[in-house]
Amino acid sequence: MDLNRGIISAASKLWNDLFADRQFYAFEFLRNHKIKETTVDFFCAEARFIVYIEDRPTQAEIRVRNAFKKEVESSGYKFVVLSKWEIDDQYSEVVRLLDREFISQSRFQCG
């Protein structure tokens, strides 16, 4: 059994629906982009926006993720953490969250 299959499926849905081919506010997103030692699911350099999807992280993984989040946010990036469950079961809410966070970050970057 592939434990990452659920995350891959959730990421594929977001990629196909939102981020591929500049669909999301005409910004270019990269998929599975590596920043230092961490691979993030979606990355937009121009808007300084990062999306990270996880599924049932351990406490140690949460600590590492939070340290990474703090580091990238101190450099001006917005780091959004989503769970596979949220994407699967609350998709419309996830899209609204991403929309809200992206607009907030874009205004910050442009203003």
XYZ file of C-alpha atoms in Angstrom:
111
model
C 0.000 0.000 0.000
C 1.347 3.423 -0.969
C 0.954 5.700 2.050
C 1.541 8.808 -0.066
C -1.205 7.952 -2.558
C -3.805 10.028 -0.683
C -1.574 13.080 -0.565
C -0.652 12.653 -4.223
C -4.335 12.429 -5.148
C -5.201 15.538 -3.093
C -2.274 17.452 -4.584
C -3.258 16.374 -8.100
C -6.782 17.678 -7.582
C -5.525 21.096 -6.454
C -2.957 21.170 -9.246
C -5.460 20.330 -11.969
C -8.233 22.552 -10.614
C -6.235 25.588 -9.500
C -2.522 25.826 -10.044
C -1.633 24.272 -13.422
C -1.204 26.529 -16.443
C -1.461 29.808 -14.505
C -5.121 29.229 -13.626
C -4.797 30.794 -10.153
C -4.766 34.577 -10.668
C -2.469 34.052 -13.678
C 0.509 33.294 -11.420
C 2.974 30.527 -12.184
C 3.110 27.758 -9.595
C 5.682 24.995 -9.406
C 4.714 21.569 -8.138
C 6.875 19.521 -5.738
C 9.385 22.318 -5.345
C 12.338 21.820 -3.025
C 13.254 24.613 -0.612
C 16.356 23.722 1.368
C 15.633 20.210 2.671
C 11.838 20.427 2.385
C 9.728 19.632 -0.659
C 6.570 21.734 -0.775
C 3.556 20.795 -2.860
C 3.033 24.166 -4.581
C 5.315 27.175 -4.806
C 4.827 30.596 -6.389
C 8.016 32.673 -6.264
C 6.401 35.823 -7.648
C 3.669 35.941 -4.974
C 5.901 34.343 -2.308
C 3.213 31.740 -1.645
C 3.736 28.139 -0.514
C 1.222 25.317 -0.069
C 2.180 22.236 1.926
C -0.047 19.143 2.174
C 0.341 16.572 4.913
C -1.439 13.505 6.244
C -1.295 12.526 9.921
C 2.110 13.970 10.797
C 3.963 12.802 13.890
C 4.810 15.284 16.634
C 8.410 15.327 15.398
C 7.245 16.093 11.841
C 5.014 18.881 13.130
C 7.953 20.456 14.986
C 10.134 20.317 11.865
C 7.323 21.724 9.702
C 6.615 24.544 12.138
C 10.304 25.498 12.279
C 10.434 25.525 8.474
C 7.209 27.563 8.305
C 8.621 30.129 10.727
C 11.811 30.379 8.679
C 10.111 30.920 5.310
C 7.496 33.285 6.730
C 10.274 35.395 8.270
C 11.560 35.758 4.688
C 8.215 37.141 3.505
C 6.543 33.968 2.245
C 3.021 32.857 3.110
C 3.070 29.185 4.109
C -0.310 27.425 4.014
C -0.566 23.951 5.536
C -3.421 21.735 4.372
C -4.318 18.209 5.323
C -5.276 15.558 2.820
C -8.515 15.169 4.789
C -9.410 18.863 4.350
C -8.873 18.631 0.604
C -10.889 15.426 0.305
C -13.782 16.355 2.595
C -13.922 20.147 2.603
C -12.701 21.030 -0.867
C -14.743 24.197 -1.389
C -13.583 25.537 1.992
C -9.967 24.768 1.057
C -10.336 26.677 -2.210
C -11.826 29.655 -0.353
C -8.992 29.535 2.189
C -6.348 29.465 -0.541
C -8.093 32.305 -2.337
C -8.258 34.425 0.823
C -4.651 33.727 1.851
C -3.320 34.336 -1.652
C -5.129 37.656 -2.037
C -3.906 38.742 1.397
C -0.315 37.788 0.539
C -0.470 39.362 -2.925
C -1.723 42.655 -1.488
C 1.055 42.552 1.080
C 3.647 41.931 -1.621
C 2.247 44.583 -3.968
C 1.605 47.219 -1.314
